Amino acid sequence: MCGISGIINKSNKAVDYERIKNINDLVSHRGPNGEGFFLAENIAFGHRRLSIIDLSDAGKQPMTYNERYTITFNGEIYNYIEIREQLELLGYIFTSHTDTEVILAAWDKWKEDCFTMFNGMWSFAIYDKIERTVICCRDRFGVKPFYYVNNDEYFVFGSEIKQCLPFLKANEVNLPILIDYLALNITDHSTETFFKNVLTLKGGHYLKYSLVNNEYLIKQFYCISINNDLSNIKYNEASAQFKKEFERSINWRLRSDVTVGTCLSGGLDSSFIAAVAAKKHYSVTNTSFKAITAEAIDDEVNEVNYAKIVSTTANLDLHVTKPSSDDFWSEIDNIIRLHEEPFGGPSIAMQYFVMKEAKYAGITVLLDGQGGDETLLGYPRYVAAMMKGKGLLGKIKILRSASSNYNTSIKDLFRIYFYFTSSLVRKRRIKLKYKNIKAEYLKCANWSFIDQLAAKFANINDLQKFEITVSQIPQLLKWEDKNSMYYSIETRLPFLDWQLLEFNLSLPPQHKIKEGWSKYLIRENMQGLLPEEIAWRRKKLGFNAPIRSWLQKKEEMLTYIKKSEIANAIMDVNQLKIQDTNYLWRTYNLAKWGEFFNVKI
């Protein structure tokens, strides 16, 4: 995993070396092991290297293949060994052991068809010297970032927004995205960012840029596919196949020439990953697998005891971080800067401290559990989706079965059901709650998003796809990438292995929520690996932040907001109430972001 950058000068003049070096240096934290540049014609590529596979100089980038193709690549192709073997049978000869060289050879052989062969996470650009094109591609789910700016003078791309900002005339706020964040509490649901004219390439898409006419087109190479043949699969067969696919996903994500560890919240997903990975790691190295957990200073959100049980049972080398309120306030300005856009809540800071501890523990690659809830129906709202279309008796049956094992009351499950499925009610509540936002700005919100989400509850697969590609996973992936790469750590996500993900989504819901238990496939396959108090626990927390302790300075936050130029421009700050902690945080985060990036309305 690394940092990439690129500049195309539309006037057909050579790109100045200092210009590509400057934007490449902005992401030096993403690649502390080296830098490289490629300049030809009117283009320039930059690269910052974080060495993971083949630590030798053979892995340096940008890498050129057959004097024709040059790549700058961020990510990992987990099945590069298998693809390399296919290419060798076709006569290809390799000079390194890197996945980068495999990408280039695969592109040479199969062109765009190679994208669907890759199992991994990536953002890369390939320059074709003969065709005079640049192909930019992002992995299926957008695990690795790709930002770009396209104006009259330049096409510029990079791993982070800050690399694009020097090519803007001013840092203007993207008002619809900003209002979606404040009023709807959603981010990363489109290809637009908080900065006007800074865009992202959507996961599962590629961009083909012509150096001949300075035009580009974007095409989709992947969409989630449901295997209808699995709709009638027996549970025992499904469970066995799930275990096989999950273990393969783990094994591929343990491929590394540097130290690999795992995040461990104590919840089901991270505990299952830790147990399976630790067993495999010990069988190969005869050493304990490293794990990082966070201990919250508020007991109601503290899962450290569960993490310690997992650590003892799985023989983990457990490292614990316990960030205090002082730690939070001493770091929060830095966290807001590194995220480059406002984020939803302080739990993102908790993940930041986990990555910081991982760095101290000497870990370079870290497994994490993103995607487990979305693929195996871990959230209570999936129970609401199962209720959709059922009669009253059917709804009551589902509620009785699910309420105790989701640790959610029947009343709360009904509330979730009506909140998500009745878009009219939800819109009215939002408009009433956020009436301090000026009317001319509040109308900019993407109100159709609420309708789209409500419609997805008619089909549970449609809801899962929507959350994986639009409403949930994209923001989680962005936050994780920002936090981990700030500390030069590559995170790998076993549940977002596309083959495992499609298998999980194709299974009938009753295999995933069974006898009222969410994520039943994980719980059952934990047997023999972890004790029952982990496998059959009800309460779900994750790396939740101790908001009660961390956000005690609400009066100071409100005072800062009232002085904010951007906050005053879009709302009546005097109507803000410190009792609404989440909204107060979002507005405070917005005010800080506006100041740090000199954002104009």
Coordinates of C-alpha atoms in Angstrom, one line a residue:
M1 CA 0.0 0.0 0.0
C2 CA 1.3 3.4 -0.9
G3 CA 0.5 6.9 -2.1
I4 CA 0.1 7.8 -5.7
S5 CA -0.1 11.0 -7.7
G6 CA -0.4 12.1 -11.3
I7 CA -0.6 15.3 -13.4
I8 CA -1.6 15.6 -17.1
N9 CA -0.8 19.0 -18.6
K10 CA -3.5 19.7 -21.2
S11 CA -1.4 22.2 -23.0
N12 CA 0.9 19.3 -24.1
K13 CA 3.8 20.8 -22.2
A14 CA 6.1 18.8 -20.0
V15 CA 5.0 18.7 -16.3
D16 CA 7.5 20.5 -14.0
Y17 CA 9.3 18.0 -11.8
E18 CA 8.9 20.2 -8.7
R19 CA 5.2 20.2 -9.2
I20 CA 4.8 16.5 -9.2
K21 CA 7.3 16.2 -6.3
N22 CA 5.4 18.7 -4.2
I23 CA 2.0 16.9 -4.4
N24 CA 3.8 13.5 -3.9
D25 CA 5.5 14.8 -0.8
L26 CA 2.1 15.7 0.7
V27 CA 1.4 12.0 1.2
S28 CA 4.9 10.9 2.4
H29 CA 3.2 9.3 5.4
R30 CA 1.6 6.8 3.1
G31 CA 4.9 5.6 1.8
P32 CA 7.9 6.1 4.1
N33 CA 10.1 3.5 2.4
G34 CA 10.9 5.4 -0.8
E35 CA 9.7 7.7 -3.6
G36 CA 9.8 7.6 -7.3
F37 CA 8.7 9.6 -10.4
F38 CA 8.0 9.1 -14.0
L39 CA 7.8 12.0 -16.5
A40 CA 7.1 11.7 -20.2
E41 CA 5.3 13.8 -22.8
N42 CA 2.8 15.9 -20.9
I43 CA 2.3 13.6 -17.9
A44 CA 4.0 12.9 -14.6
F45 CA 3.4 10.1 -12.1
G46 CA 4.6 10.1 -8.5
H47 CA 4.7 7.3 -6.0
R48 CA 5.4 6.9 -2.2
R49 CA 6.3 3.4 -1.3
L50 CA 5.2 1.4 1.8
S51 CA 7.0 -1.9 1.3
I52 CA 4.8 -5.0 1.9
I53 CA 5.5 -7.6 -0.8
D54 CA 9.1 -8.0 -2.1
L55 CA 11.0 -5.4 -0.1
S56 CA 13.8 -5.2 -2.6
D57 CA 14.4 -2.4 -5.1
A58 CA 12.6 -4.5 -7.6
G59 CA 9.4 -3.2 -6.2
K60 CA 10.1 0.4 -6.8
Q61 CA 7.5 2.5 -8.5
P62 CA 6.5 4.0 -10.9
M63 CA 7.2 0.7 -12.7
T64 CA 7.6 0.4 -16.5
Y65 CA 6.9 -2.8 -18.4
N66 CA 8.2 -3.7 -21.9
E67 CA 9.1 -0.1 -22.4
R68 CA 5.4 0.6 -23.1
Y69 CA 3.3 0.6 -19.9
T70 CA 4.1 2.6 -16.7
I71 CA 2.1 2.2 -13.5
T72 CA 1.7 4.0 -10.2
F73 CA -0.2 1.6 -7.9
N74 CA -1.6 1.7 -4.3
G75 CA -3.0 -1.4 -2.8
E76 CA -2.5 -5.2 -2.8
I77 CA -3.6 -7.9 -5.2
Y78 CA -4.1 -10.8 -2.9
N79 CA -4.3 -13.5 -5.6
Y80 CA -1.2 -12.2 -7.5
I81 CA 0.5 -15.6 -7.0
E82 CA -2.3 -17.4 -8.8
I83 CA -2.5 -14.9 -11.6
R84 CA 1.2 -14.9 -12.0
E85 CA 1.2 -18.7 -12.4
Q86 CA -1.5 -18.3 -15.2
L87 CA 0.7 -15.7 -17.0
E88 CA 3.8 -17.8 -16.7
L89 CA 2.0 -20.7 -18.4
L90 CA 1.3 -18.2 -21.2
G91 CA 5.0 -17.4 -21.6
Y92 CA 5.3 -14.3 -19.4
I93 CA 8.6 -13.9 -17.5
F94 CA 8.8 -11.9 -14.3
T95 CA 11.9 -10.2 -12.8
S96 CA 10.4 -9.4 -9.4
H97 CA 8.1 -11.1 -6.8
T98 CA 5.7 -8.1 -6.7
D99 CA 2.0 -7.8 -7.4
T100 CA 2.8 -4.6 -9.3
E101 CA 4.5 -6.5 -12.0
V102 CA 1.7 -9.0 -12.2
I103 CA -0.8 -6.1 -12.8
L104 CA 1.2 -4.8 -15.7
A105 CA 1.6 -8.3 -17.3
A106 CA -2.1 -8.9 -16.8
W107 CA -3.0 -5.6 -18.4
D108 CA -0.7 -6.4 -21.3
K109 CA -2.5 -9.8 -21.8
W110 CA -6.1 -9.0 -21.0
K111 CA -6.5 -5.2 -20.8
E112 CA -9.7 -4.2 -19.0
D113 CA -10.7 -7.8 -18.5
C114 CA -7.9 -8.2 -16.0
F115 CA -9.8 -6.0 -13.4
T116 CA -12.3 -8.7 -12.7
M117 CA -9.5 -11.3 -12.2
F118 CA -8.0 -9.3 -9.3
N119 CA -9.0 -10.1 -5.7
G120 CA -7.7 -7.2 -3.7
M121 CA -7.8 -3.5 -3.1
W122 CA -6.3 -1.0 -5.4
S123 CA -6.1 2.4 -7.0
F124 CA -3.7 2.7 -9.9
A125 CA -3.0 4.6 -13.1
I126 CA -1.3 2.9 -16.2
Y127 CA 0.2 5.1 -18.9
D128 CA 0.2 3.5 -22.4
K129 CA 3.1 5.0 -24.4
I130 CA 1.8 3.7 -27.8
E131 CA -1.9 4.4 -27.4
R132 CA -1.2 7.6 -25.5
T133 CA -3.8 6.8 -22.9
V134 CA -4.0 6.7 -19.1
I135 CA -6.1 4.1 -17.4
C136 CA -7.2 4.8 -13.8
C137 CA -8.9 2.0 -11.9
R138 CA -10.3 1.6 -8.4
D139 CA -11.1 -1.7 -6.7
R140 CA -14.6 -3.1 -6.5
F141 CA -15.7 -1.5 -3.2
G142 CA -13.4 1.5 -3.2
V143 CA -11.2 0.3 -0.4
K144 CA -8.3 2.4 -1.7
P145 CA -8.9 6.1 -2.5
F146 CA -8.7 7.9 -5.8
Y147 CA -9.3 11.6 -5.9
Y148 CA -9.1 13.8 -9.0
V149 CA -9.6 17.3 -10.4
N150 CA -10.3 18.1 -14.1
N151 CA -10.0 21.7 -15.2
D152 CA -9.1 23.6 -18.3
E153 CA -5.3 23.3 -17.6
Y154 CA -4.8 20.0 -15.8
F155 CA -6.1 16.5 -15.0
V156 CA -4.7 15.7 -11.5
F157 CA -5.2 12.6 -9.3
G158 CA -3.9 11.4 -6.0
S159 CA -4.5 9.3 -2.9
E160 CA -5.6 12.2 -0.8
I161 CA -7.6 15.4 -1.4
K162 CA -4.7 17.7 -0.4
Q163 CA -2.9 16.7 -3.6
C164 CA -5.7 18.1 -5.7
L165 CA -6.2 21.4 -3.8
P166 CA -3.2 23.3 -5.3
F167 CA -5.0 23.0 -8.7
L168 CA -8.1 24.8 -7.5
K169 CA -8.6 28.5 -7.8
A170 CA -10.1 28.4 -4.3
N171 CA -11.2 25.9 -1.7
E172 CA -15.0 26.3 -2.3
V173 CA -17.5 24.3 -0.2
N174 CA -19.7 21.8 -2.0
L175 CA -23.0 22.9 -0.4
P176 CA -25.2 19.9 -1.2
I177 CA -22.6 17.5 0.3
L178 CA -22.2 19.7 3.3
I179 CA -25.9 19.9 4.0
D180 CA -26.2 16.1 3.5
Y181 CA -23.6 15.8 6.3
L182 CA -25.3 18.2 8.7
A183 CA -29.0 17.4 8.2
L184 CA -29.0 13.8 6.9
N185 CA -25.7 12.7 8.6
I186 CA -24.5 11.0 5.5
T187 CA -21.1 11.3 3.6
D188 CA -19.4 9.5 0.7
H189 CA -22.7 8.6 -0.9
S190 CA -21.7 10.1 -4.3
T191 CA -18.6 10.8 -6.4
E192 CA -18.5 14.4 -5.0
T193 CA -16.5 15.5 -2.0
F194 CA -16.9 18.4 0.4
F195 CA -14.6 20.5 -1.9
K196 CA -16.3 21.8 -5.0
N197 CA -14.6 20.3 -8.2
V198 CA -12.7 17.6 -6.3
L199 CA -14.2 14.2 -7.3
T200 CA -13.7 10.5 -6.5
L201 CA -13.6 7.6 -8.9
K202 CA -16.3 5.3 -7.7
G203 CA -15.4 1.7 -6.6
G204 CA -15.7 -0.9 -9.3
H205 CA -15.1 1.7 -12.1
Y206 CA -12.2 2.7 -14.3
L207 CA -11.4 6.0 -16.1
K208 CA -9.8 6.1 -19.5
Y209 CA -8.1 9.3 -20.4
S210 CA -6.9 10.2 -23.9
L211 CA -3.8 12.2 -24.2
V212 CA -4.7 12.9 -27.8
N213 CA -7.9 14.9 -27.2
N214 CA -7.8 15.4 -23.4
E215 CA -11.1 13.7 -23.0
Y216 CA -12.0 10.8 -20.7
L217 CA -14.8 8.4 -20.1
I218 CA -15.7 6.4 -17.0
K219 CA -17.0 2.8 -17.2
Q220 CA -18.1 0.3 -14.6
F221 CA -16.4 -3.1 -14.5
Y222 CA -18.1 -4.6 -11.5
C223 CA -21.4 -4.8 -9.8
I224 CA -22.4 -7.2 -7.0
S225 CA -23.9 -10.4 -8.4
I226 CA -26.3 -12.6 -6.5
N227 CA -26.1 -16.3 -7.1
N228 CA -29.7 -17.5 -7.2
D229 CA -28.6 -21.1 -7.1
L230 CA -27.8 -20.6 -3.5
S231 CA -31.3 -19.6 -2.5
N232 CA -32.3 -23.1 -1.6
I233 CA -28.9 -24.3 -0.1
K234 CA -29.2 -26.3 3.1
Y235 CA -27.8 -24.6 6.2
N236 CA -25.1 -27.2 6.9
E237 CA -23.7 -26.9 3.4
A238 CA -23.9 -23.1 3.6
S239 CA -22.0 -23.1 6.9
A240 CA -19.2 -25.4 5.6
Q241 CA -18.8 -23.3 2.4
F242 CA -18.8 -20.1 4.4
K243 CA -16.0 -21.4 6.6
K244 CA -14.0 -22.5 3.5
E245 CA -14.4 -19.1 1.8
F246 CA -13.6 -17.2 5.0
E247 CA -10.4 -19.1 5.7
R248 CA -9.2 -18.6 2.1
S249 CA -9.9 -14.8 2.5
I250 CA -7.8 -14.8 5.7
N251 CA -5.0 -16.8 4.2
W252 CA -4.7 -14.5 1.2
R253 CA -4.7 -11.4 3.5
L254 CA -1.8 -12.9 5.5
R255 CA 0.5 -12.8 2.5
S256 CA 3.1 -10.3 3.4
D257 CA 6.8 -9.8 3.9
V258 CA 6.2 -7.5 6.9
T259 CA 4.5 -8.0 10.3
V260 CA 0.8 -8.6 10.2
G261 CA -1.6 -8.1 13.1
T262 CA -5.3 -7.5 13.7
C263 CA -7.8 -5.0 15.2
L264 CA -9.7 -6.6 18.0
S265 CA -12.8 -4.8 19.4
G266 CA -14.1 -7.9 21.2
G267 CA -17.1 -8.1 18.9
L268 CA -18.1 -11.0 16.7
D269 CA -16.4 -10.0 13.5
S270 CA -13.0 -8.9 14.8
S271 CA -12.9 -11.9 17.3
F272 CA -13.6 -14.4 14.5
I273 CA -10.9 -12.8 12.3
A274 CA -8.4 -12.8 15.1
A275 CA -9.0 -16.4 16.1
V276 CA -8.8 -17.8 12.5
A277 CA -5.8 -15.6 11.6
A278 CA -4.0 -16.4 14.8
K279 CA -4.4 -20.1 14.3
K280 CA -3.0 -19.9 10.7
H281 CA -0.2 -17.6 11.8
Y282 CA 0.9 -19.8 14.6
S283 CA 0.9 -22.9 12.3
V284 CA 3.4 -21.1 10.0
T285 CA 5.6 -19.1 12.4
N286 CA 5.1 -20.8 15.8
T287 CA 4.6 -17.2 17.2
S288 CA 1.7 -15.4 18.7
F289 CA -0.4 -13.1 16.4
K290 CA -0.4 -9.4 17.4
A291 CA -3.7 -7.7 18.1
I292 CA -4.7 -4.2 19.0
T293 CA -7.7 -3.2 21.1
A294 CA -9.0 0.0 22.6
E295 CA -10.2 0.4 26.2
A296 CA -12.9 3.1 26.6
I297 CA -12.8 5.2 29.8
D298 CA -16.6 5.0 29.9
D299 CA -17.8 1.6 31.1
E300 CA -20.9 1.6 29.1
V301 CA -18.9 1.4 25.8
N302 CA -16.0 -0.6 27.0
E303 CA -15.4 -4.0 25.4
V304 CA -11.8 -4.6 26.6
N305 CA -12.8 -7.6 28.8
Y306 CA -14.2 -9.4 25.8
A307 CA -11.0 -8.6 23.8
K308 CA -8.9 -10.1 26.7
I309 CA -10.9 -13.3 26.7
V310 CA -10.4 -13.6 22.9
S311 CA -6.7 -12.9 23.4
T312 CA -6.2 -15.5 26.1
T313 CA -8.1 -18.2 24.2
A314 CA -6.5 -17.5 20.8
N315 CA -3.0 -16.9 22.3
L316 CA -2.7 -13.4 20.9
D317 CA 0.0 -10.8 21.7
L318 CA -2.5 -8.1 22.8
H319 CA -1.7 -4.4 22.9
V320 CA -4.2 -2.1 24.6
T321 CA -4.7 1.7 24.1
K322 CA -6.8 3.7 26.5
P323 CA -7.1 7.3 25.2
S324 CA -8.2 9.8 27.8
S325 CA -10.2 12.9 27.3
D326 CA -6.9 14.9 27.3
D327 CA -5.6 12.6 24.6
F328 CA -8.6 13.2 22.5
W329 CA -8.4 17.0 22.7
S330 CA -4.7 17.0 22.1
E331 CA -5.1 15.1 18.9
I332 CA -8.5 16.1 17.5
D333 CA -7.2 19.0 15.4
N334 CA -4.7 16.8 13.8
I335 CA -7.4 14.1 13.2
I336 CA -9.7 16.6 11.5
R337 CA -6.8 17.8 9.3
L338 CA -5.8 14.3 8.2
H339 CA -9.3 13.3 7.4
E340 CA -9.6 16.3 5.0
E341 CA -13.4 16.3 5.3
P342 CA -15.8 16.5 8.2
F343 CA -16.7 13.1 9.7
G344 CA -19.7 11.7 11.6
G345 CA -18.6 11.2 15.2
P346 CA -15.7 10.9 17.6
S347 CA -15.6 7.1 17.2
I348 CA -13.4 7.8 14.1
A349 CA -10.9 9.2 16.6
M350 CA -11.0 5.9 18.6
Q351 CA -9.9 4.1 15.5
Y352 CA -7.1 6.7 15.1
F353 CA -5.7 5.7 18.5
V354 CA -5.9 2.0 17.6
M355 CA -3.7 2.7 14.5
K356 CA -1.3 4.8 16.6
E357 CA -0.9 1.8 19.0
A358 CA -0.4 -0.6 16.1
K359 CA 2.4 1.6 14.9
Y360 CA 4.1 1.5 18.3
A361 CA 3.6 -2.3 18.3
G362 CA 5.6 -2.6 15.0
I363 CA 2.7 -3.7 12.9
T364 CA 2.6 -2.7 9.2
V365 CA -0.4 -4.8 8.0
L366 CA -3.6 -4.9 10.1
L367 CA -6.7 -7.0 9.5
D368 CA -10.0 -5.4 10.3
G369 CA -13.7 -6.4 10.3
Q370 CA -15.4 -3.9 8.0
G371 CA -18.2 -5.5 6.0
G372 CA -19.2 -8.2 8.5
D373 CA -22.4 -6.5 9.6
E374 CA -23.4 -5.5 6.0
T375 CA -22.9 -8.9 4.5
L376 CA -24.2 -11.1 7.4
L377 CA -27.1 -8.9 8.6
G378 CA -25.6 -7.7 11.8
Y379 CA -27.6 -4.5 12.3
P380 CA -31.1 -4.3 13.8
R381 CA -32.4 -2.5 10.7
Y382 CA -32.0 -5.7 8.8
V383 CA -34.7 -7.2 11.0
A384 CA -36.8 -4.2 9.9
A385 CA -36.1 -5.1 6.3
M386 CA -37.3 -8.7 7.0
M387 CA -40.5 -7.3 8.4
K388 CA -41.3 -5.4 5.2
G389 CA -44.2 -7.0 3.4
K390 CA -45.2 -9.2 6.3
G391 CA -48.6 -9.1 7.9
L392 CA -49.0 -8.2 11.6
L393 CA -48.5 -11.8 12.8
G394 CA -45.5 -12.2 10.6
K395 CA -43.9 -9.0 12.0
I396 CA -44.6 -10.0 15.6
K397 CA -43.0 -13.4 15.0
I398 CA -39.8 -11.8 13.6
L399 CA -39.7 -9.3 16.4
R400 CA -40.1 -11.9 19.2
S401 CA -37.4 -14.0 17.7
A402 CA -34.9 -11.1 17.1
S403 CA -35.4 -8.7 20.0
S404 CA -33.6 -10.6 22.8
N405 CA -30.7 -11.8 20.6
Y406 CA -30.1 -8.3 19.0
N407 CA -30.2 -6.8 22.5
T408 CA -32.9 -4.5 21.2
S409 CA -36.4 -4.1 22.5
I410 CA -39.5 -4.9 20.4
K411 CA -40.5 -1.2 20.8
D412 CA -37.1 -0.1 19.4
L413 CA -37.2 -2.5 16.5
F414 CA -40.7 -1.2 15.6
R415 CA -39.3 2.4 15.8
I416 CA -36.4 1.4 13.5
Y417 CA -38.8 -0.2 11.1
F418 CA -41.0 2.9 10.8
Y419 CA -38.0 5.3 10.8
F420 CA -36.4 3.6 7.8
T421 CA -39.4 2.6 5.8
S422 CA -41.5 5.8 6.1
S423 CA -39.5 8.4 4.2
L424 CA -42.2 11.1 4.7
V425 CA -42.0 10.8 8.4
R426 CA -38.2 10.8 8.4
K427 CA -38.1 13.9 6.2
R428 CA -40.5 15.8 8.5
R429 CA -38.4 14.9 11.6
I430 CA -35.2 16.1 9.9
K431 CA -36.6 19.4 8.8
L432 CA -38.0 20.1 12.3
K433 CA -34.8 19.0 14.0
Y434 CA -32.4 21.0 11.8
K435 CA -34.6 24.1 11.4
N436 CA -31.6 26.3 12.4
I437 CA -30.1 25.6 9.0
K438 CA -31.1 28.4 6.7
A439 CA -33.9 27.4 4.4
E440 CA -32.1 28.2 1.2
Y441 CA -29.3 25.8 2.2
L442 CA -31.5 23.1 3.8
K443 CA -33.3 22.6 0.5
C444 CA -30.0 21.6 -1.0
A445 CA -30.1 18.3 0.9
N446 CA -30.4 15.2 -1.2
W447 CA -33.9 14.4 0.0
S448 CA -34.2 11.7 -2.6
F449 CA -31.6 9.7 -0.7
I450 CA -34.1 9.0 2.0
D451 CA -36.6 7.8 -0.5
Q452 CA -34.0 5.5 -2.1
L453 CA -33.1 4.0 1.2
A454 CA -36.7 3.4 2.2
A455 CA -37.3 1.7 -1.1
K456 CA -34.4 -0.7 -0.5
F457 CA -36.2 -2.2 2.5
A458 CA -38.5 -4.0 0.2
N459 CA -35.7 -6.4 -0.6
I460 CA -33.0 -7.3 1.8
N461 CA -30.4 -7.9 -0.9
D462 CA -31.1 -4.5 -2.4
L463 CA -30.6 -3.0 1.0
Q464 CA -27.3 -4.7 1.5
K465 CA -26.1 -3.7 -1.9
F466 CA -27.1 -0.1 -1.3
E467 CA -25.3 0.0 2.1
I468 CA -22.1 -1.7 0.6
T469 CA -21.9 0.6 -2.4
V470 CA -23.6 3.9 -1.3
S471 CA -24.7 4.6 2.2
Q472 CA -22.5 2.7 4.7
I473 CA -19.3 1.0 3.5
P474 CA -17.8 3.9 1.4
Q475 CA -17.5 6.2 4.4
L476 CA -16.2 3.5 6.7
L477 CA -13.5 2.6 4.2
K478 CA -12.5 6.3 3.8
W479 CA -12.1 6.8 7.5
E480 CA -10.1 3.6 8.0
D481 CA -7.8 4.5 5.1
K482 CA -7.1 8.0 6.5
N483 CA -6.5 6.7 10.0
S484 CA -4.3 3.8 9.1
M485 CA -2.2 5.4 6.3
Y486 CA -1.4 8.4 8.5
Y487 CA 0.6 5.9 10.5
S488 CA 1.9 4.0 7.4
I489 CA -0.3 1.0 8.1
E490 CA -2.0 -1.1 5.5
T491 CA -5.4 -2.5 6.6
R492 CA -6.9 -5.6 5.0
L493 CA -10.6 -6.5 5.2
P494 CA -11.5 -10.2 5.0
F495 CA -15.2 -9.7 4.9
L496 CA -14.9 -7.5 1.8
D497 CA -13.3 -10.3 -0.3
W498 CA -15.6 -10.1 -3.3
Q499 CA -16.0 -13.8 -3.6
L500 CA -16.9 -14.2 0.1
L501 CA -19.1 -11.1 0.0
E502 CA -21.1 -12.4 -3.0
F503 CA -21.5 -15.8 -1.4
N504 CA -22.8 -14.3 1.9
L505 CA -25.2 -12.0 0.1
S506 CA -26.5 -14.9 -2.0
L507 CA -27.4 -17.0 1.1
P508 CA -31.1 -16.9 2.2
P509 CA -31.6 -14.5 5.1
Q510 CA -32.8 -17.3 7.4
H511 CA -29.2 -18.8 7.3
K512 CA -27.8 -15.4 8.5
I513 CA -30.4 -14.5 11.1
K514 CA -31.3 -17.9 12.6
E515 CA -33.4 -18.5 15.6
G516 CA -33.3 -14.8 16.3
W517 CA -29.4 -14.7 16.3
S518 CA -27.7 -12.3 14.0
K519 CA -24.6 -13.5 12.1
Y520 CA -25.4 -17.0 12.9
L521 CA -22.8 -18.4 10.5
I522 CA -20.0 -16.7 12.4
R523 CA -21.3 -17.7 15.8
E524 CA -21.6 -21.4 14.9
N525 CA -18.2 -21.5 13.2
M526 CA -16.6 -20.0 16.4
Q527 CA -17.3 -23.2 18.2
G528 CA -14.0 -24.8 19.2
L529 CA -12.1 -21.5 18.5
L530 CA -13.6 -19.2 21.2
P531 CA -15.7 -19.6 24.3
E532 CA -19.5 -19.3 24.3
E533 CA -19.5 -15.9 26.1
I534 CA -17.9 -14.5 22.9
A535 CA -19.7 -16.6 20.3
W536 CA -23.2 -16.0 21.8
R537 CA -22.9 -12.5 23.2
R538 CA -25.7 -10.1 22.3
K539 CA -24.4 -6.6 22.9
K540 CA -22.6 -4.9 19.9
L541 CA -20.3 -2.0 20.4
G542 CA -17.2 -2.0 18.3
F543 CA -14.5 0.7 18.9
N544 CA -17.1 3.1 20.3
A545 CA -15.8 6.3 21.6
P546 CA -16.4 7.4 25.2
I547 CA -18.4 10.4 24.1
R548 CA -19.7 11.2 27.6
S549 CA -16.2 11.8 28.8
W550 CA -14.6 13.1 25.6
L551 CA -17.2 15.7 24.8
Q552 CA -17.5 17.4 28.2
K553 CA -16.3 20.7 26.7
K554 CA -19.6 21.4 25.0
E555 CA -19.7 25.0 26.0
E556 CA -16.2 25.6 24.5
M557 CA -17.3 23.8 21.4
L558 CA -20.4 26.0 21.1
T559 CA -18.3 29.1 21.6
Y560 CA -16.0 28.1 18.8
I561 CA -18.9 27.4 16.5
K562 CA -20.4 30.8 17.1
K563 CA -17.2 32.4 15.9
S564 CA -17.0 30.2 12.8
E565 CA -17.4 32.0 9.4
I566 CA -18.8 28.9 7.6
A567 CA -21.2 27.9 10.4
N568 CA -22.6 31.4 10.6
A569 CA -23.1 31.5 6.9
I570 CA -25.3 28.4 6.7
M571 CA -27.2 28.4 10.0
D572 CA -28.4 30.3 13.0
V573 CA -25.7 29.2 15.5
N574 CA -27.7 30.7 18.4
Q575 CA -30.3 28.0 18.0
L576 CA -27.7 25.2 18.5
K577 CA -28.3 23.2 21.7
I578 CA -25.5 21.5 23.6
Q579 CA -27.9 18.7 24.5
D580 CA -27.8 17.4 20.9
T581 CA -24.3 16.0 21.2
N582 CA -24.2 14.4 17.7
Y583 CA -25.3 17.6 15.9
L584 CA -23.1 19.7 18.0
W585 CA -20.1 17.5 17.1
R586 CA -20.9 17.6 13.4
T587 CA -21.1 21.4 13.4
Y588 CA -17.9 21.8 15.5
N589 CA -16.1 19.4 13.0
L590 CA -17.4 21.5 10.1
A591 CA -16.2 24.8 11.8
K592 CA -12.8 23.3 12.3
W593 CA -12.6 22.0 8.8
G594 CA -13.6 25.3 7.4
E595 CA -10.8 27.1 9.3
F596 CA -8.1 24.5 8.6
F597 CA -8.7 24.4 4.9
N598 CA -9.6 28.0 4.4
V599 CA -12.9 27.0 2.8
K600 CA -15.1 29.6 1.1
I601 CA -18.9 29.4 0.5

